[in-house]
PDB file of C-alpha atoms and ligand atoms in Angstrom:
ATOM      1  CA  UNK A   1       0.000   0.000   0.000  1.00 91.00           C
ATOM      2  CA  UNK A   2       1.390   3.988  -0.737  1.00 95.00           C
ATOM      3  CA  UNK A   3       1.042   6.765   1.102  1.00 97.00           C
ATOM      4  CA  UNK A   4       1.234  10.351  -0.538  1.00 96.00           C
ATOM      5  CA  UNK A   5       1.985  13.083   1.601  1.00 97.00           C
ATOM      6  CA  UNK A   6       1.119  16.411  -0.617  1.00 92.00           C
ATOM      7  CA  UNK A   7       2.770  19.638  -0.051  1.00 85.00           C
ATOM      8  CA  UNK A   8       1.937  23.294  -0.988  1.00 78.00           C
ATOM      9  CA  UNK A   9      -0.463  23.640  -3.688  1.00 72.00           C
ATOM     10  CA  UNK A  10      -1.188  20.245  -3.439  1.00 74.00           C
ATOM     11  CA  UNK A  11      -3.821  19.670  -0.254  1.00 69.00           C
ATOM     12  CA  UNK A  12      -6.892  17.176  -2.256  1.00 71.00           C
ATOM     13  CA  UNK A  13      -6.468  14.241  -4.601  1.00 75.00           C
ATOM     14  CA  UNK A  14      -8.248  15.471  -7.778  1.00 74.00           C
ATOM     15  CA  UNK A  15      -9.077  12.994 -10.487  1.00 74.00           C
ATOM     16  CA  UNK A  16      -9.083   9.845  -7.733  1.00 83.00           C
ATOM     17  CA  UNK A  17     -11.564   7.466  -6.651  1.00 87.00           C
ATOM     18  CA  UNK A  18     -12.591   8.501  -3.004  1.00 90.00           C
ATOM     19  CA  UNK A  19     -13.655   5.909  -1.134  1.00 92.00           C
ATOM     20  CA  UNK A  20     -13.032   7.408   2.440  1.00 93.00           C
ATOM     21  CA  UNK A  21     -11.642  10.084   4.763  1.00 93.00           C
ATOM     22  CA  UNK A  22     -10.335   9.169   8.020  1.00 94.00           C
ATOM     23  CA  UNK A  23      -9.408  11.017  11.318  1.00 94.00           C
ATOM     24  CA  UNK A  24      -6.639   9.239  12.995  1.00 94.00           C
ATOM     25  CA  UNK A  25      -4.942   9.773  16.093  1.00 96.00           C
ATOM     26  CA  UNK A  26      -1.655   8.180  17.102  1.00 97.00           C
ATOM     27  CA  UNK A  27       0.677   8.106  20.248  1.00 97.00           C
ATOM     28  CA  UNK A  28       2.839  10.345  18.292  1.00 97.00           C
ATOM     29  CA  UNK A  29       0.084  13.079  17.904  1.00 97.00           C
ATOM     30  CA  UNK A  30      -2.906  14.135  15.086  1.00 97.00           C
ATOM     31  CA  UNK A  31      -1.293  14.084  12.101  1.00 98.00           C
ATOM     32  CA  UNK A  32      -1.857  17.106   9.882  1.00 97.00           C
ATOM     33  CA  UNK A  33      -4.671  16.233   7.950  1.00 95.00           C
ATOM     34  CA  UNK A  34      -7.633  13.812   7.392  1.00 95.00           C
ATOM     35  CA  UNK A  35      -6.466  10.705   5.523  1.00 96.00           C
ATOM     36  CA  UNK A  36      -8.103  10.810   2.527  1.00 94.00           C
ATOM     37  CA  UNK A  37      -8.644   7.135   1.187  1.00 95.00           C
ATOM     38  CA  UNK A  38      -8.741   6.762  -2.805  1.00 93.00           C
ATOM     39  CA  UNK A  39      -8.155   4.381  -5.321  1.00 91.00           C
ATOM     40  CA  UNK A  40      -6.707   3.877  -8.545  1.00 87.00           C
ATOM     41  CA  UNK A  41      -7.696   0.777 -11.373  1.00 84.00           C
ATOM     42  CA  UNK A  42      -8.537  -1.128  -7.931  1.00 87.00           C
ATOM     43  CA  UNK A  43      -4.969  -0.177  -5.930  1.00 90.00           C
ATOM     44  CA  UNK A  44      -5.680   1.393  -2.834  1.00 92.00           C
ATOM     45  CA  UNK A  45      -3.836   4.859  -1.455  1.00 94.00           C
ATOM     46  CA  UNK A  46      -3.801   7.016   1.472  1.00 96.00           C
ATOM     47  CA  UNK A  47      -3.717  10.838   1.536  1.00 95.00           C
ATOM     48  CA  UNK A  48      -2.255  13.558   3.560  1.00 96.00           C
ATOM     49  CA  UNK A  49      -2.024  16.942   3.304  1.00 95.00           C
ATOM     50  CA  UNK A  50       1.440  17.952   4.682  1.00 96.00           C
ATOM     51  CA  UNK A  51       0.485  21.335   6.138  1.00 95.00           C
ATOM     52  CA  UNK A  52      -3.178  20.400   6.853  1.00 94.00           C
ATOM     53  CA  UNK A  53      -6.647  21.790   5.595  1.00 89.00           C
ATOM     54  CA  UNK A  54      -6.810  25.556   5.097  1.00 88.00           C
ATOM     55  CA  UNK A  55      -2.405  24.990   5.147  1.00 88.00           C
ATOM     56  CA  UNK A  56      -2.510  25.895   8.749  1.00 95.00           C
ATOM     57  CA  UNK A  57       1.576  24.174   9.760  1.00 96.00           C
ATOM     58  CA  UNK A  58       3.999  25.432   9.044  1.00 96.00           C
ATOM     59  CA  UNK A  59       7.236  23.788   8.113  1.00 97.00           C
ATOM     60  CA  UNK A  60       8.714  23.354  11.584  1.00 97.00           C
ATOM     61  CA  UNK A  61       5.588  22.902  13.438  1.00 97.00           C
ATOM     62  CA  UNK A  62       4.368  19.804  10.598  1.00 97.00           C
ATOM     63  CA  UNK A  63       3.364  16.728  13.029  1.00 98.00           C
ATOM     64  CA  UNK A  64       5.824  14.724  10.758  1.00 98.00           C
ATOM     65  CA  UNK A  65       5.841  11.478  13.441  1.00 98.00           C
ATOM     66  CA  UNK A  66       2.084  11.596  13.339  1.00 98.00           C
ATOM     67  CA  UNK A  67       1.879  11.544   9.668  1.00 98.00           C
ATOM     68  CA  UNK A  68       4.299   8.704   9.223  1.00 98.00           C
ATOM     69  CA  UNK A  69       3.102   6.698  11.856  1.00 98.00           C
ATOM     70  CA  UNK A  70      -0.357   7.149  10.678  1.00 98.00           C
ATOM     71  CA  UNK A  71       0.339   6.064   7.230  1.00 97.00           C
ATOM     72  CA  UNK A  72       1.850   2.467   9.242  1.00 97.00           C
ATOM     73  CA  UNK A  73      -0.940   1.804  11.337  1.00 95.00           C
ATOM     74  CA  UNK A  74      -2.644   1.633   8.113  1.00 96.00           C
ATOM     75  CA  UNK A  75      -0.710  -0.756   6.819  1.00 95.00           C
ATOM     76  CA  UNK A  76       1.645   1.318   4.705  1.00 97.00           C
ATOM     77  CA  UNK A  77       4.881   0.604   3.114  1.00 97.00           C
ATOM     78  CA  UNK A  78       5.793   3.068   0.856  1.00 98.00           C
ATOM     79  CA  UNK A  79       5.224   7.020   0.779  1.00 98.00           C
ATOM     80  CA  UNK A  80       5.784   9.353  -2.038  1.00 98.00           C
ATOM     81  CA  UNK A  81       6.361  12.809  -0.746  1.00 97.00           C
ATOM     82  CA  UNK A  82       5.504  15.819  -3.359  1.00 96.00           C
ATOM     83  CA  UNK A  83       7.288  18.877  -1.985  1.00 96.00           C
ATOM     84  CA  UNK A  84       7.909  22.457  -3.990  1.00 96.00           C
ATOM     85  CA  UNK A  85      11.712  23.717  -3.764  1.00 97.00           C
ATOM     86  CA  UNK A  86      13.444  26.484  -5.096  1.00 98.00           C
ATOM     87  CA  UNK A  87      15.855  25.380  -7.310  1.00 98.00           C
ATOM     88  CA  UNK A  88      19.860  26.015  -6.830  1.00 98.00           C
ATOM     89  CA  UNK A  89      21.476  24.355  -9.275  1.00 98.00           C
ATOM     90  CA  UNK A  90      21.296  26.832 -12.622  1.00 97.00           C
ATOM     91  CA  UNK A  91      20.205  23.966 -14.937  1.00 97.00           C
ATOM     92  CA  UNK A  92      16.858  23.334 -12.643  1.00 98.00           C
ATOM     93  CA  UNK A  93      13.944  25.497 -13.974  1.00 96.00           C
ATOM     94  CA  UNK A  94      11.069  26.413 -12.847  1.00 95.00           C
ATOM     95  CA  UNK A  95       8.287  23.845 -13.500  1.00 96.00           C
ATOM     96  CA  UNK A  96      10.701  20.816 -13.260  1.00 97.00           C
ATOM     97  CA  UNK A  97      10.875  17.638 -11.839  1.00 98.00           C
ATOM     98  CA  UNK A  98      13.347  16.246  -9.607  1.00 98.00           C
ATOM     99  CA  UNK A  99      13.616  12.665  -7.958  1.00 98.00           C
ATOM    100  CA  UNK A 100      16.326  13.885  -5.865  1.00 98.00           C
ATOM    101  CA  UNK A 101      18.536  10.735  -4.420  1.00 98.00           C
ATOM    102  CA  UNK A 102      20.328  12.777  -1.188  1.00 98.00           C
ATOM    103  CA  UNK A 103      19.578  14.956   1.473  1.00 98.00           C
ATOM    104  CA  UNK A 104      21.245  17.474   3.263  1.00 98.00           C
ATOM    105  CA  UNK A 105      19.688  18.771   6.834  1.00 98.00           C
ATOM    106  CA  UNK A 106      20.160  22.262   7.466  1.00 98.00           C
ATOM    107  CA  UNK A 107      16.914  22.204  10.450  1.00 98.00           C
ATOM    108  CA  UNK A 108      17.083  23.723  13.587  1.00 97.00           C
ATOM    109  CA  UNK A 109      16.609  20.378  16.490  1.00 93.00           C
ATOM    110  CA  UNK A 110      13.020  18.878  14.970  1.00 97.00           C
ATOM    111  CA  UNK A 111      11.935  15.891  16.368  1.00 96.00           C
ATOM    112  CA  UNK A 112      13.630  13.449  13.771  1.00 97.00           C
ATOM    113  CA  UNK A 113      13.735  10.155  15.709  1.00 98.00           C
ATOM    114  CA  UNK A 114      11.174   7.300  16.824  1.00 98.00           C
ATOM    115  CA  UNK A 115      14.143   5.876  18.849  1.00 98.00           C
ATOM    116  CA  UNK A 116      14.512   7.115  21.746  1.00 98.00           C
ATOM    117  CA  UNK A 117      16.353   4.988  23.360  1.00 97.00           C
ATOM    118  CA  UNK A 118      14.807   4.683  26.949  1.00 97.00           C
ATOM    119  CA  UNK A 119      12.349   7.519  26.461  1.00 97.00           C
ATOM    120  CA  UNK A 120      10.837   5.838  23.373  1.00 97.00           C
ATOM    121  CA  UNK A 121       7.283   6.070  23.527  1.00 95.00           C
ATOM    122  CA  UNK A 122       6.178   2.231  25.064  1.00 93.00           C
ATOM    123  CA  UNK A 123       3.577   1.679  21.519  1.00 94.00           C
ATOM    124  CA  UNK A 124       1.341  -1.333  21.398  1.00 93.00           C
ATOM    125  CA  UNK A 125       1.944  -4.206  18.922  1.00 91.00           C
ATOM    126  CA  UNK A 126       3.791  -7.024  17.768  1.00 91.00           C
ATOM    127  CA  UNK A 127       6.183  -6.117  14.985  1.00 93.00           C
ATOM    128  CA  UNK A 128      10.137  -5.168  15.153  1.00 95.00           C
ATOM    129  CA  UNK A 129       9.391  -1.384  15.004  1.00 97.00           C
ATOM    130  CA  UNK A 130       7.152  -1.527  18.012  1.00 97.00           C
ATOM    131  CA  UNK A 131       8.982  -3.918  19.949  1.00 96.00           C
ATOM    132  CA  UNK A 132      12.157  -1.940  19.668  1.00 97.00           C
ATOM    133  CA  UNK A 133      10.411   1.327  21.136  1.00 97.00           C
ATOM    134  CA  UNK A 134       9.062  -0.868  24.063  1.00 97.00           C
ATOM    135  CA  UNK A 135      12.246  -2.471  24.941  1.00 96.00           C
ATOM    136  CA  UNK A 136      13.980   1.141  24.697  1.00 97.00           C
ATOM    137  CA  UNK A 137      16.584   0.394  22.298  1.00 97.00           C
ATOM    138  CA  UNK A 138      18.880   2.426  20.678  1.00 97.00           C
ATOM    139  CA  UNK A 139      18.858   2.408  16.703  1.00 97.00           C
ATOM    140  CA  UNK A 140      20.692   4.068  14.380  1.00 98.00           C
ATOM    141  CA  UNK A 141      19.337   3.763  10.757  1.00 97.00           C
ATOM    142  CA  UNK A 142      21.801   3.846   7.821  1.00 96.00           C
ATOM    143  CA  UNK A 143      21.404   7.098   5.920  1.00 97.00           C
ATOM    144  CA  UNK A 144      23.849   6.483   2.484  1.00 96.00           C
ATOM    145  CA  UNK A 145      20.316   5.545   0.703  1.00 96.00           C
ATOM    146  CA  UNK A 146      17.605   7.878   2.370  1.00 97.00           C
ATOM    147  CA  UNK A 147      15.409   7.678  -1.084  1.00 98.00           C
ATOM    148  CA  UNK A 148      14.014   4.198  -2.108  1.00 98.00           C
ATOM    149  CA  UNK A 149      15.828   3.031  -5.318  1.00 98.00           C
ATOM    150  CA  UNK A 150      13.145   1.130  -6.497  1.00 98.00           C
ATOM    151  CA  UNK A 151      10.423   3.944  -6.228  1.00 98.00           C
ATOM    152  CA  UNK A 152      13.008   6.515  -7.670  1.00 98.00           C
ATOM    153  CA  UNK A 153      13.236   3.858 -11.029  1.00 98.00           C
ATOM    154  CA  UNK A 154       9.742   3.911 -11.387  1.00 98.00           C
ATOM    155  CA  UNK A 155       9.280   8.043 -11.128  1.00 98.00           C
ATOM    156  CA  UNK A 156      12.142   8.557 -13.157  1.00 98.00           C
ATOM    157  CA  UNK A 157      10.638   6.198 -15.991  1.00 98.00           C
ATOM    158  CA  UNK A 158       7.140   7.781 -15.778  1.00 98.00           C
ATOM    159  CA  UNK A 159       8.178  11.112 -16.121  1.00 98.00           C
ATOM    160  CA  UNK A 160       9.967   9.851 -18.995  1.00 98.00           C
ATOM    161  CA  UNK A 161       6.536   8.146 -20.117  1.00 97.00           C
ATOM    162  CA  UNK A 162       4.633  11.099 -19.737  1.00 97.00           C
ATOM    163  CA  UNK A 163       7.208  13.637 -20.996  1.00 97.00           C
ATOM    164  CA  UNK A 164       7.405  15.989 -18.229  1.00 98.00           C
ATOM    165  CA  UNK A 165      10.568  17.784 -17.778  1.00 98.00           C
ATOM    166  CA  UNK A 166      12.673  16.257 -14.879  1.00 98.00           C
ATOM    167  CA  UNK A 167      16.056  15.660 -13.410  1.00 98.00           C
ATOM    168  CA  UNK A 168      16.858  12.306 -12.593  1.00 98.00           C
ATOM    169  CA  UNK A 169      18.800  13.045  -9.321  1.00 98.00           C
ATOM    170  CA  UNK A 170      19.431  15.835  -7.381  1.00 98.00           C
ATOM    171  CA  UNK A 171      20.464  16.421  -3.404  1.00 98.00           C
ATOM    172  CA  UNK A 172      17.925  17.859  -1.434  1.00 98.00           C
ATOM    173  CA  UNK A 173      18.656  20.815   1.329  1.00 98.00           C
ATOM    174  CA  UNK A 174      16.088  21.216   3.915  1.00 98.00           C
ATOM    175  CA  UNK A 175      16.164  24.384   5.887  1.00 98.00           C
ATOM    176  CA  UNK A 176      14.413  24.897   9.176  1.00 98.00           C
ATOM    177  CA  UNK A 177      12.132  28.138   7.999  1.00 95.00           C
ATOM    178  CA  UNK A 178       9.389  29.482   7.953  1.00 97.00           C
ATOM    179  CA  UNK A 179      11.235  32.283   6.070  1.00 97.00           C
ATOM    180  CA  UNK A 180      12.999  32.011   2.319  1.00 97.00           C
ATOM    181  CA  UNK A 181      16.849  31.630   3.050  1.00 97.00           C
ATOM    182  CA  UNK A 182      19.295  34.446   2.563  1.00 97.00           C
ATOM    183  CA  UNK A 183      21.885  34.557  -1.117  1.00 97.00           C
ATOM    184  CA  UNK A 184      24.256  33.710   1.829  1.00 97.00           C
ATOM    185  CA  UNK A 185      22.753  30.631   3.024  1.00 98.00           C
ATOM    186  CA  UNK A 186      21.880  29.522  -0.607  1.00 98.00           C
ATOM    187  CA  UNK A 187      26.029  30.329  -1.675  1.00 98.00           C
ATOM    188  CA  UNK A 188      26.445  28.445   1.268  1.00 98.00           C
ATOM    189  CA  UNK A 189      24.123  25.495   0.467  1.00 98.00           C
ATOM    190  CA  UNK A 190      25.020  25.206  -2.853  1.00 98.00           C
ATOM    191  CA  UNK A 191      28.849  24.706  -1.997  1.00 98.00           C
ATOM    192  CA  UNK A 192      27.956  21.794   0.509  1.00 98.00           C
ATOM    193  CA  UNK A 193      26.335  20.188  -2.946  1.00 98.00           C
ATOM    194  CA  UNK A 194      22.779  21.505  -2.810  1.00 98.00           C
ATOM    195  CA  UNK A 195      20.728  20.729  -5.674  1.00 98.00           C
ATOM    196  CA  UNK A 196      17.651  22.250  -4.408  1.00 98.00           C
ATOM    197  CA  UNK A 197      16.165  23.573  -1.362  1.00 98.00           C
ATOM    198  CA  UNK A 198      12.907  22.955   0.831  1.00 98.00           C
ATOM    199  CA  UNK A 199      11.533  23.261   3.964  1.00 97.00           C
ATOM    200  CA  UNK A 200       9.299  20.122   4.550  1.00 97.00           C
ATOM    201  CA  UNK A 201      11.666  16.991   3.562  1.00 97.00           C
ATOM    202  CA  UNK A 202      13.447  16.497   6.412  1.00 98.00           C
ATOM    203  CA  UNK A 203      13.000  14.760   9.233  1.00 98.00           C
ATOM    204  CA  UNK A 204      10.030  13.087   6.477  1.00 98.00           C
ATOM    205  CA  UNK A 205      12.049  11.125   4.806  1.00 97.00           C
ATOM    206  CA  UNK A 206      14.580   9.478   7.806  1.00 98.00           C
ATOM    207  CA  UNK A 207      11.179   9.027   9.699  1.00 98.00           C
ATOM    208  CA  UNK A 208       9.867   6.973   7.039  1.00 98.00           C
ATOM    209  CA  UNK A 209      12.819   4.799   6.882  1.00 98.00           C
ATOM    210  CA  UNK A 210      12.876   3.965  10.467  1.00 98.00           C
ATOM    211  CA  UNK A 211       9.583   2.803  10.061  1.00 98.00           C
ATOM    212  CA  UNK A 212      10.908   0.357   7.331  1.00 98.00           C
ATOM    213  CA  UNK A 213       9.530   1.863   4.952  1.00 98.00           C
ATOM    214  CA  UNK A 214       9.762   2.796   1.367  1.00 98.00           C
ATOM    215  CA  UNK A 215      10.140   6.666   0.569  1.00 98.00           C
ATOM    216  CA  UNK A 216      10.552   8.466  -1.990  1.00 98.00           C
ATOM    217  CA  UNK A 217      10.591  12.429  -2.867  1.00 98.00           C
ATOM    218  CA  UNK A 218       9.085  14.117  -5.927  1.00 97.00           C
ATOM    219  CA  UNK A 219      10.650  17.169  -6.096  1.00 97.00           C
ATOM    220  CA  UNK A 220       8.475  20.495  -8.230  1.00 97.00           C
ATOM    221  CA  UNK A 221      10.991  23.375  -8.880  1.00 97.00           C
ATOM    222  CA  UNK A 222       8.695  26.593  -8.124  1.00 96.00           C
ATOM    223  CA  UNK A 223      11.371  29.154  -8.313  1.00 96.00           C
ATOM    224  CA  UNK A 224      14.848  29.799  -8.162  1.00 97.00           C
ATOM    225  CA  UNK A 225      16.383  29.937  -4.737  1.00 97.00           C
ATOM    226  CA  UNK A 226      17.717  33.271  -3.346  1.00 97.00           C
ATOM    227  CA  UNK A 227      19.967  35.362  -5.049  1.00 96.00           C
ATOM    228  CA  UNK A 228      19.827  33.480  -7.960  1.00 95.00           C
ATOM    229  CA  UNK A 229      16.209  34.502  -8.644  1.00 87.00           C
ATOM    230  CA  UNK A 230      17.261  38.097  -7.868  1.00 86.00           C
ATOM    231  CA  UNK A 231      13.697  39.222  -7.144  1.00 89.00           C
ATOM    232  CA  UNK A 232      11.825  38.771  -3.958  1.00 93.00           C
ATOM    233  CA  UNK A 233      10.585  35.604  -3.220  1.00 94.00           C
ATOM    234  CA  UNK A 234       6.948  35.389  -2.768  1.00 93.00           C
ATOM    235  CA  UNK A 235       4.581  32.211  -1.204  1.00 94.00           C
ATOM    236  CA  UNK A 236       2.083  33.490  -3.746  1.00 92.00           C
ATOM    237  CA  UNK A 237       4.658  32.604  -6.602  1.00 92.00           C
ATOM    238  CA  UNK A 238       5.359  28.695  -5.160  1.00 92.00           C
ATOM    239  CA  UNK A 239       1.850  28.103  -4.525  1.00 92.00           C
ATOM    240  CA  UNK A 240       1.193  29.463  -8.375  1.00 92.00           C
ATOM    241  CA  UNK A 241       3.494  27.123  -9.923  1.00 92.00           C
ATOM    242  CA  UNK A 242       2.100  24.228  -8.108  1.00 91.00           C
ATOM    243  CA  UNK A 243      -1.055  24.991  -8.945  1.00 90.00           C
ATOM    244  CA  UNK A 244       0.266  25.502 -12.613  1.00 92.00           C
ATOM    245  CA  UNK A 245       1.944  21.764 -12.236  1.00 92.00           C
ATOM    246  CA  UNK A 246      -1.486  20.001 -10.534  1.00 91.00           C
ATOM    247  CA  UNK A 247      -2.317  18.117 -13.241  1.00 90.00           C
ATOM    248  CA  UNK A 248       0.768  16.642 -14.552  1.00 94.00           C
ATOM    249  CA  UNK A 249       1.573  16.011 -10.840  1.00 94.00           C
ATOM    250  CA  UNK A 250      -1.668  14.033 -10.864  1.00 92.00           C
ATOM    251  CA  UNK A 251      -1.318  12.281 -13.903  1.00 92.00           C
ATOM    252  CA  UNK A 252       1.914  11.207 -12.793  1.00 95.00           C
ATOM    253  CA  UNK A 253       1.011   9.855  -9.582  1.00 94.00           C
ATOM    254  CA  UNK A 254      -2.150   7.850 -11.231  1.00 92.00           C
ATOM    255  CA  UNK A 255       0.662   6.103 -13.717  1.00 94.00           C
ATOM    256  CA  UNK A 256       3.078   5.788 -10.658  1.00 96.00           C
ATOM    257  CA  UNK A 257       0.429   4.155  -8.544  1.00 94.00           C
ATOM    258  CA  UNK A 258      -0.696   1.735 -11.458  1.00 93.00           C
ATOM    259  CA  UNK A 259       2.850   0.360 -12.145  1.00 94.00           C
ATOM    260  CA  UNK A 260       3.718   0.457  -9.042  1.00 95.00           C
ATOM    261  CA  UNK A 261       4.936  -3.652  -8.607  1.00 93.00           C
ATOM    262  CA  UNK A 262       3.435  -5.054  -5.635  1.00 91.00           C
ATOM    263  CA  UNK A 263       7.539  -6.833  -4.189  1.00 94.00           C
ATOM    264  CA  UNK A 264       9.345  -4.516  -2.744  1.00 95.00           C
ATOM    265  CA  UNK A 265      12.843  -5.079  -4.568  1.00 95.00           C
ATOM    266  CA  UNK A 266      14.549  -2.315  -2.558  1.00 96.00           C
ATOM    267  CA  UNK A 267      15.986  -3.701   0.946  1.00 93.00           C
ATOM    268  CA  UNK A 268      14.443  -0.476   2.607  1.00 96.00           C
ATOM    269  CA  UNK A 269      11.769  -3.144   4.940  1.00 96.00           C
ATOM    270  CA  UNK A 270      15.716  -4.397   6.064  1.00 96.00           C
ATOM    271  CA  UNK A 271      16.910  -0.578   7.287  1.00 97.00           C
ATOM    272  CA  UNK A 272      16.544  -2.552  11.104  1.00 97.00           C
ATOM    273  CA  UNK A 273      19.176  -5.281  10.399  1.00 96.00           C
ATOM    274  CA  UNK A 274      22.141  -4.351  12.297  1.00 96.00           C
ATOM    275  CA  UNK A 275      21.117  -0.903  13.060  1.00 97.00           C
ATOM    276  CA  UNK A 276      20.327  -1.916  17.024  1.00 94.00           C
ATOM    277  CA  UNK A 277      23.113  -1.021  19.710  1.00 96.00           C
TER     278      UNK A 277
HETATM  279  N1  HPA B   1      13.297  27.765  -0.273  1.00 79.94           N
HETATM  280  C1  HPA B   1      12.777  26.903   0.642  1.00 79.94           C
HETATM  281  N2  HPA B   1      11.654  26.244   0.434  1.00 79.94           N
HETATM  282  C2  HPA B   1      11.010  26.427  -0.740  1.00 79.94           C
HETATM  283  C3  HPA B   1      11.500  27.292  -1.724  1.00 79.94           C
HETATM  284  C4  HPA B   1      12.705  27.992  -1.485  1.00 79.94           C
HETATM  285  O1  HPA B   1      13.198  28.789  -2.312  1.00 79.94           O
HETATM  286  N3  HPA B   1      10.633  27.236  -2.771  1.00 79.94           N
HETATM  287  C5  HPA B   1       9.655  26.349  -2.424  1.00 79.94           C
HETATM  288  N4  HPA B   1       9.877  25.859  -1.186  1.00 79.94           N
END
């Protein structure tokens, strides 16, 4: 089963099947929106809208443990996150694609773990995940993959199928916000190897993982980062853009969704195997 987690511009599922919406709570919190329950030629997927109905969280204050765990207690295994960024490399337009394949962390102390050690949460259930936060353990997930392969293959070949523009890899920077970063910060960013910058994809994406599950970002270039756009940087313009990109973004989940094989080839359900002290 996939979960989507949609960012700005992209809070409702237009063009799907709705079969249900669901309020969920969790030991970890609400997550930030109803869980909208669709389907697609017969394959089931769950919803959520990153900063909530009405886009009422911010980037630091997104219930990002909620969300994740949500998406497990309902059984699933992989999430596609859609997230606008401004783009720093100079070959990244607006309007683009990008199925970025690293991540750089440039937050500010958000809450990024499940593990915590003897302070983990004491969840109910059966399976290694929950077991391992009852027993208090200390984990440390390997990070030199934090993207799913497999999923990346399969966005990369139906962009390609649908002939949207995209970029095939790219590293992710997410900064803590809620503000646009300073030319300095981007300069800065952009030496450390920053493809393109966001606010929203981490701790998302290590959360997922330590959850064993697939994840996988789909990156929407709304405008070029700061300094390099050399205008001011407007909300209005990212939430534009996305808006501009709904329908492609749609069309391209659908296809995603419907190829989408059922094994997971990956090794991301394995993240746990030798990652407890
Ligand atoms: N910076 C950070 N987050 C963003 C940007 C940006 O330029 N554009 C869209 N999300």
């Amino acid at each position: 089963m996939i979960g989507i987690i949609g960012g700005s511009g992209l809070y409702e599922l237009e063009g799907f099947e709705i079969l249900q919406r669901v309020r969920l709570g969790t030991p970890f919190g609400e997550p930030s929106s109803q869980i909208v329950v669709a389907q697609v030629e017969g394959k089931k997927l769950f919803f959520i809208s990153r900063h909530g109905e009405g886009h009422v969280y911010p980037p630091h204050k997104v219930p990002y443990k909620a969300n994740l765990w949500a998406l497990r207690e309902l059984g699933v295994k992989r999430v596609l996150g859609v997230s606008a960024v401004g783009g720093i490399n100079r070959s990244f337009k607006p309007g683009d694609f990008v199925v970025v394949d690293d991540l750089l962390d440039f937050t500010k102390g958000r809450e990024d773990t499940y593990y915590e050690g003897k302070f983990s949460l004491p969840v109910s259930g059966e399976d290694p995940v929950a077991r391992l936060l009852r027993e208090g353990k200390v984990v440390h997930i390997d990070a030199s993959q934090v993207y799913c392969p497999q999923m990346r293959g399969l966005l990369v070949d139906t962009l390609k199928s649908l002939k949207l523009p995209y970029h095939a890899s790219g590293v992710y920077a997410c900064t803590e916000g809620p503000r646009f970063e300073t030319p300095a910060e981007i300069r800065r960013i952009e030496k450390a190897g920053g493809d393109v910058v966001g606010m929203t994809g981490y701790p998302e994406s290590v959360l997922a993982r330590e959850l064993t599950m697939c994840y996988a970002s789909l990156c929407v270039v709304a405008n070029p980062a700061a300094g390099i756009a050399g205008y001011r940087l407007t909300s209005q313009e990212v939430i534009d853009l996305m808006k501009a990109r709904e329908r492609d973004i749609v069309s391209l989940i659908i296809q995603f969704v419907k190829t989408l094989p059922e094994e997971r080839t990956c090794g991301c359900e394995r993240i746990l195997e030798g990652a407890v002290v």
